[in-house]
């Protein structure tokens, strides 16, 4: 089955047990590679010179700047819901380089980070008025309520 994002889902039998689902990912685009590289360059940064405020509490802006678009979604949760409604969310815990990684929580606005591959993501931490540095963390286990990942628009 080919999904709307171009990825294929392969259903395979497992000797009488329930069917397993395996997602075959499309190649990483230049946009996705650039997003991961930019996110890595921001590690340790607390201040967004582009937006003129501390990064804490502005995860959606961080992700959007990494992906090369601006002010598309009002929050990470709105971004996630848009992707979910379009059938582009993958729930495995191994997002490709440059994918957007979504979480619930975040004071009701959700959280989003940028995958750098190998089960790792880079993103903001904290809430508005905090002054925490951009961090690298595991896709699952560090931030609670993992929802899944999606390729950025245009990829």
XYZ file of N, CA and C in Angstrom:
465
model
N 0.849 -1.169 0.000
C 0.000 0.000 0.000
C 0.894 1.230 0.000
N 0.686 2.149 -0.896
C 1.452 3.390 -0.930
C 0.632 4.473 -0.259
N 1.247 5.145 0.712
C 0.572 6.204 1.454
C 0.641 7.508 0.675
N -0.088 8.523 1.152
C -0.125 9.811 0.468
C 1.226 10.516 0.483
N 2.120 10.178 1.439
C 3.430 10.827 1.478
C 4.452 10.119 0.609
N 4.041 9.066 -0.104
C 4.951 8.361 -0.996
C 5.625 7.169 -0.359
N 5.536 7.000 0.955
C 6.098 5.840 1.611
C 5.209 4.635 1.358
N 5.806 3.465 1.371
C 5.051 2.236 1.175
C 4.938 1.497 2.492
N 3.772 0.928 2.755
C 3.575 0.088 3.926
C 3.413 -1.330 3.412
N 4.244 -2.224 3.932
C 4.219 -3.612 3.499
C 3.659 -4.456 4.636
N 2.612 -5.215 4.368
C 2.020 -6.097 5.357
C 2.517 -7.511 5.091
N 3.112 -8.139 6.095
C 3.669 -9.474 5.917
C 3.126 -10.413 6.988
N 2.772 -11.647 6.596
C 2.295 -12.605 7.592
C 3.461 -13.127 8.430
N 3.160 -13.585 9.640
C 4.232 -14.080 10.501
C 3.898 -15.477 11.013
N 3.617 -16.393 10.116
C 3.378 -17.772 10.497
C 2.186 -17.966 11.412
N 1.057 -17.438 11.078
C -0.152 -17.611 11.863
C -0.412 -16.495 12.855
N 0.607 -15.732 13.189
C 0.432 -14.606 14.114
C -0.144 -13.420 13.337
N -0.496 -12.351 14.028
C -1.011 -11.173 13.316
C -0.012 -10.656 12.283
N -0.520 -9.940 11.317
C 0.321 -9.361 10.268
C 1.207 -8.280 10.866
N 2.417 -8.164 10.353
C 3.333 -7.117 10.768
C 3.313 -6.008 9.731
N 3.540 -4.785 10.166
C 3.581 -3.644 9.270
C 5.008 -3.120 9.219
N 5.535 -2.982 8.047
C 6.868 -2.425 7.854
C 6.757 -1.252 6.899
N 7.320 -0.114 7.288
C 7.292 1.054 6.420
C 8.614 1.145 5.678
N 8.535 1.241 4.375
C 9.715 1.431 3.545
C 9.796 2.912 3.227
N 10.829 3.563 3.711
C 10.918 5.010 3.574
C 11.483 5.420 2.224
N 10.991 6.540 1.753
C 11.544 7.127 0.550
C 12.887 7.757 0.903
N 13.727 8.055 -0.054
C 15.041 8.632 0.238
C 14.937 9.972 0.979
N 15.968 10.257 1.738
C 16.065 11.527 2.452
C 16.316 12.621 1.425
N 15.522 13.681 1.478
C 15.651 14.771 0.523
C 16.725 15.761 0.977
N 17.119 16.635 0.080
C 18.081 17.691 0.422
C 17.511 18.585 1.521
N 16.197 18.859 1.481
C 15.552 19.669 2.513
C 15.686 18.994 3.877
N 15.478 17.687 3.931
C 15.560 16.966 5.200
C 16.992 16.949 5.729
N 17.953 16.732 4.858
C 19.358 16.741 5.277
C 19.751 18.119 5.780
N 19.325 19.167 5.088
C 19.634 20.537 5.512
C 19.001 20.842 6.866
N 17.780 20.341 7.100
C 17.105 20.570 8.382
C 17.895 19.951 9.527
N 18.349 18.723 9.339
C 19.129 18.049 10.380
C 20.455 18.763 10.609
N 21.100 19.198 9.554
C 22.377 19.924 9.689
C 22.172 21.239 10.434
N 21.112 21.962 10.090
C 20.841 23.228 10.784
C 20.547 22.971 12.258
N 19.727 21.953 12.548
C 19.402 21.638 13.946
C 20.671 21.326 14.732
N 21.583 20.554 14.132
C 22.858 20.242 14.805
C 23.650 21.518 15.079
N 23.595 22.465 14.153
C 24.354 23.713 14.330
C 23.811 24.558 15.478
N 22.579 24.281 15.895
C 21.957 25.051 16.971
C 22.152 24.433 18.355
N 22.764 23.248 18.427
C 22.979 22.600 19.719
C 23.682 23.549 20.682
N 23.154 23.654 21.883
C 23.731 24.521 22.907
C 23.251 25.953 22.869
N 22.568 26.337 21.797
C 22.067 27.706 21.661
C 20.829 27.906 22.532
N 20.721 29.063 23.152
C 19.518 29.395 23.916
C 18.685 30.463 23.221
N 19.306 31.240 22.347
C 18.685 32.434 21.771
C 18.475 32.268 20.275
N 17.303 32.653 19.800
C 17.028 32.680 18.366
C 17.281 34.086 17.853
N 18.383 34.271 17.163
C 18.670 35.594 16.610
C 17.669 35.947 15.505
N 17.137 34.941 14.828
C 16.165 35.168 13.759
C 14.852 35.741 14.306
N 14.394 35.172 15.437
C 13.117 35.592 16.013
C 13.262 36.583 17.159
N 14.462 36.696 17.744
C 14.691 37.651 18.818
C 14.104 37.251 20.159
N 14.136 35.949 20.463
C 13.692 35.468 21.777
C 14.414 34.165 22.096
N 14.281 33.736 23.355
C 14.862 32.451 23.737
C 14.097 31.333 23.049
N 14.797 30.225 22.751
C 14.174 29.102 22.059
C 13.149 28.373 22.915
N 13.347 28.307 24.237
C 12.428 27.553 25.098
C 10.988 27.978 24.852
N 10.139 26.985 24.640
C 8.725 27.252 24.410
C 8.362 27.514 22.961
N 9.345 27.532 22.082
C 9.106 27.843 20.671
C 9.537 26.689 19.762
N 9.142 25.475 20.128
C 9.564 24.300 19.366
C 9.066 24.321 17.922
N 7.845 24.792 17.697
C 7.315 24.818 16.328
C 8.115 25.779 15.464
N 8.478 26.938 15.997
C 9.323 27.870 15.238
C 10.678 27.241 14.932
N 11.245 26.539 15.910
C 12.538 25.873 15.702
C 12.427 24.863 14.559
N 11.411 24.019 14.616
C 11.235 22.998 13.582
C 10.971 23.622 12.218
N 10.136 24.645 12.192
C 9.827 25.285 10.911
C 11.047 25.981 10.322
N 11.850 26.638 11.159
C 13.054 27.272 10.634
C 14.019 26.215 10.098
N 14.128 25.103 10.806
C 14.997 24.018 10.339
C 14.544 23.500 8.979
N 13.248 23.373 8.798
C 12.704 22.799 7.566
C 12.599 23.799 6.424
N 12.817 25.076 6.713
C 12.825 26.072 5.649
C 11.484 26.713 5.372
N 10.539 26.607 6.293
C 9.290 27.341 6.130
C 9.012 28.115 7.408
N 8.034 29.011 7.372
C 7.864 29.959 8.466
C 6.393 30.244 8.730
N 6.029 30.198 9.994
C 4.686 30.554 10.454
C 3.581 29.787 9.734
N 3.812 28.517 9.502
C 2.796 27.694 8.860
C 1.769 27.204 9.867
N 2.223 26.855 11.075
C 1.346 26.309 12.108
C 1.505 27.092 13.397
N 0.411 27.263 14.125
C 0.430 28.005 15.378
C 1.016 27.235 16.542
N 1.082 25.905 16.418
C 1.658 25.089 17.487
C 2.074 23.740 16.912
N 2.850 23.017 17.699
C 3.263 21.678 17.292
C 2.062 20.747 17.178
N 1.086 20.919 18.049
C -0.095 20.071 18.011
C -0.913 20.303 16.746
N -1.040 21.541 16.302
C -1.744 21.839 15.051
C -0.985 21.234 13.876
N 0.339 21.334 13.893
C 1.182 20.724 12.860
C 0.937 19.215 12.834
N 1.000 18.586 14.004
C 0.773 17.136 14.102
C -0.612 16.762 13.571
N -1.647 17.474 13.998
C -3.011 17.151 13.575
C -3.174 17.285 12.070
N -2.528 18.279 11.487
C -2.568 18.452 10.039
C -1.931 17.254 9.343
N -0.775 16.832 9.841
C -0.082 15.664 9.265
C -0.910 14.395 9.461
N -1.487 14.218 10.658
C -2.291 13.028 10.942
C -3.529 12.979 10.044
N -4.200 14.109 9.881
C -5.400 14.161 9.036
C -5.088 13.849 7.583
N -3.852 14.120 7.164
C -3.433 13.830 5.784
C -2.851 12.421 5.651
N -2.810 11.667 6.750
C -2.291 10.298 6.701
C -0.786 10.211 6.598
N -0.072 11.239 7.064
C 1.392 11.256 6.917
C 2.149 10.927 8.200
N 1.478 10.531 9.267
C 2.161 10.216 10.522
C 2.576 8.746 10.538
N 3.808 8.512 10.927
C 4.360 7.169 11.104
C 4.618 7.000 12.594
N 4.252 5.868 13.149
C 4.359 5.701 14.597
C 5.560 4.886 15.048
N 6.369 4.405 14.115
C 7.580 3.718 14.543
C 8.526 4.736 15.172
N 9.476 4.266 15.952
C 10.368 5.158 16.700
C 11.714 5.352 16.013
N 11.749 5.222 14.685
C 12.995 5.393 13.949
C 12.789 6.352 12.769
N 12.508 7.625 13.061
C 12.292 8.577 11.972
C 13.579 8.826 11.185
N 13.448 9.077 9.891
C 14.637 9.355 9.087
C 15.210 10.739 9.405
N 16.414 10.964 8.975
C 17.079 12.255 9.135
C 16.188 13.353 8.564
N 15.991 14.419 9.350
C 15.216 15.567 8.892
C 13.721 15.474 9.061
N 13.216 14.345 9.559
C 11.776 14.219 9.794
C 11.371 15.046 11.012
N 10.112 15.442 11.047
C 9.555 16.122 12.212
C 9.069 15.056 13.185
N 9.450 15.183 14.450
C 9.111 14.207 15.476
C 8.133 14.867 16.445
N 6.947 14.272 16.617
C 5.870 14.901 17.383
C 5.601 14.214 18.717
N 5.220 15.051 19.693
C 4.889 14.593 21.035
C 3.624 15.304 21.502
N 2.866 14.653 22.389
C 1.740 15.301 23.039
C 2.257 16.118 24.209
N 1.371 16.643 24.996
C 1.793 17.427 26.161
C 2.149 18.841 25.760
N 3.215 19.374 26.366
C 3.646 20.728 26.040
C 2.633 21.776 26.460
N 1.944 21.529 27.566
C 0.953 22.501 28.011
C -0.243 22.593 27.085
N -0.526 21.510 26.347
C -1.668 21.493 25.433
C -1.339 21.917 24.014
N -0.095 22.339 23.766
C 0.296 22.756 22.421
C 1.178 21.724 21.732
N 1.502 20.635 22.426
C 2.349 19.594 21.862
C 3.809 20.008 21.826
N 4.612 19.144 21.220
C 6.040 19.413 21.071
C 6.493 18.794 19.760
N 7.446 19.424 19.105
C 8.019 18.902 17.870
C 9.524 19.128 17.901
N 10.258 18.174 17.330
C 11.713 18.256 17.225
C 12.109 17.779 15.830
N 13.393 17.838 15.525
C 13.917 17.429 14.222
C 14.767 16.175 14.409
N 14.453 15.142 13.661
C 15.230 13.911 13.732
C 16.599 14.103 13.080
N 17.608 13.522 13.723
C 18.941 13.496 13.100
C 19.341 12.056 12.789
N 18.370 11.150 12.863
C 18.598 9.749 12.560
C 19.089 8.969 13.770
N 19.184 7.658 13.607
C 19.668 6.759 14.656
C 18.906 6.914 15.966
N 17.600 7.192 15.885
C 16.780 7.297 17.082
C 17.022 8.539 17.919
N 17.604 9.580 17.318
C 17.916 10.814 18.039
C 17.207 12.004 17.389
N 16.875 12.993 18.227
C 16.233 14.218 17.751
C 16.901 15.414 18.408
N 16.732 16.567 17.796
C 17.233 17.820 18.356
C 16.055 18.778 18.438
N 15.939 19.451 19.576
C 14.846 20.391 19.727
C 14.984 21.270 20.952
N 13.982 22.086 21.119
C 13.921 22.983 22.263
C 13.494 22.187 23.490
N 13.730 22.752 24.656
C 13.202 22.196 25.904
C 12.669 23.340 26.745
N 11.720 23.032 27.612
C 11.174 24.048 28.493
C 9.987 24.772 27.882
N 9.549 25.773 28.620
C 8.390 26.561 28.246
C 8.801 28.013 28.040
N 7.871 28.829 27.574
C 8.142 30.257 27.400
C 8.764 30.822 28.671
N 9.684 31.704 28.498
C 10.407 32.395 29.567
C 11.488 31.536 30.224
N 11.594 30.232 29.866
C 12.750 29.445 30.282
C 13.910 29.829 29.382
N 15.094 29.471 29.770
C 16.272 29.802 28.970
C 17.163 28.586 28.779
N 16.550 27.470 28.406
C 17.293 26.236 28.217
C 17.895 26.174 26.816
N 19.013 25.501 26.730
C 19.700 25.351 25.449
C 19.044 24.272 24.593
N 19.196 24.396 23.296
C 18.768 23.366 22.349
C 19.531 22.094 22.695
N 18.813 20.959 22.711
C 19.419 19.694 23.128
C 19.162 18.585 22.123
N 20.030 17.596 22.196
C 19.832 16.347 21.476
C 19.318 15.334 22.487
N 18.327 14.531 22.078
C 17.764 13.539 22.981
C 17.187 12.377 22.179
N 16.965 11.231 22.852
C 16.371 10.094 22.148
C 14.956 10.413 21.685
N 14.575 9.855 20.572
C 13.227 10.068 20.037
C 12.183 9.615 21.056
N 12.418 8.514 21.714
C 11.505 8.057 22.760
C 12.267 7.951 24.074
N 11.564 8.199 25.170
C 12.147 8.035 26.487
C 12.560 9.322 27.175
N 12.855 10.381 26.426
C 13.251 11.652 27.042
C 12.057 12.587 27.146
N 11.379 12.771 26.034
C 10.145 13.566 26.002
C 8.988 12.569 26.026
N 8.017 12.795 26.902
C 6.904 11.835 27.020
C 5.876 12.039 25.911
N 4.986 11.099 25.805
C 3.852 11.158 24.873
C 4.267 11.204 23.406
N 5.171 10.310 23.005
C 5.583 10.234 21.599
C 4.369 9.912 20.734
N 4.151 10.726 19.692
C 3.013 10.544 18.788
C 3.412 9.964 17.435
N 4.632 10.234 16.997
C 5.081 9.749 15.700
C 5.861 10.807 14.949
N 6.131 10.525 13.684
C 6.925 11.438 12.866
C 6.302 11.595 11.482
N 6.729 12.657 10.810
C 6.288 12.913 9.438
C 7.409 13.599 8.677
N 7.428 13.351 7.377
C 8.342 14.101 6.521
C 7.832 15.530 6.421
N 8.726 16.515 6.335
C 8.262 17.901 6.211
C 7.588 18.130 4.862
N 6.734 19.155 4.814
C 6.098 19.514 3.549
C 7.160 19.773 2.489
N 6.890 19.363 1.298
C 7.812 19.612 0.197
C 8.862 18.537 0.044
N 8.894 17.558 0.948
C 9.900 16.490 0.849
C 9.328 15.284 0.151
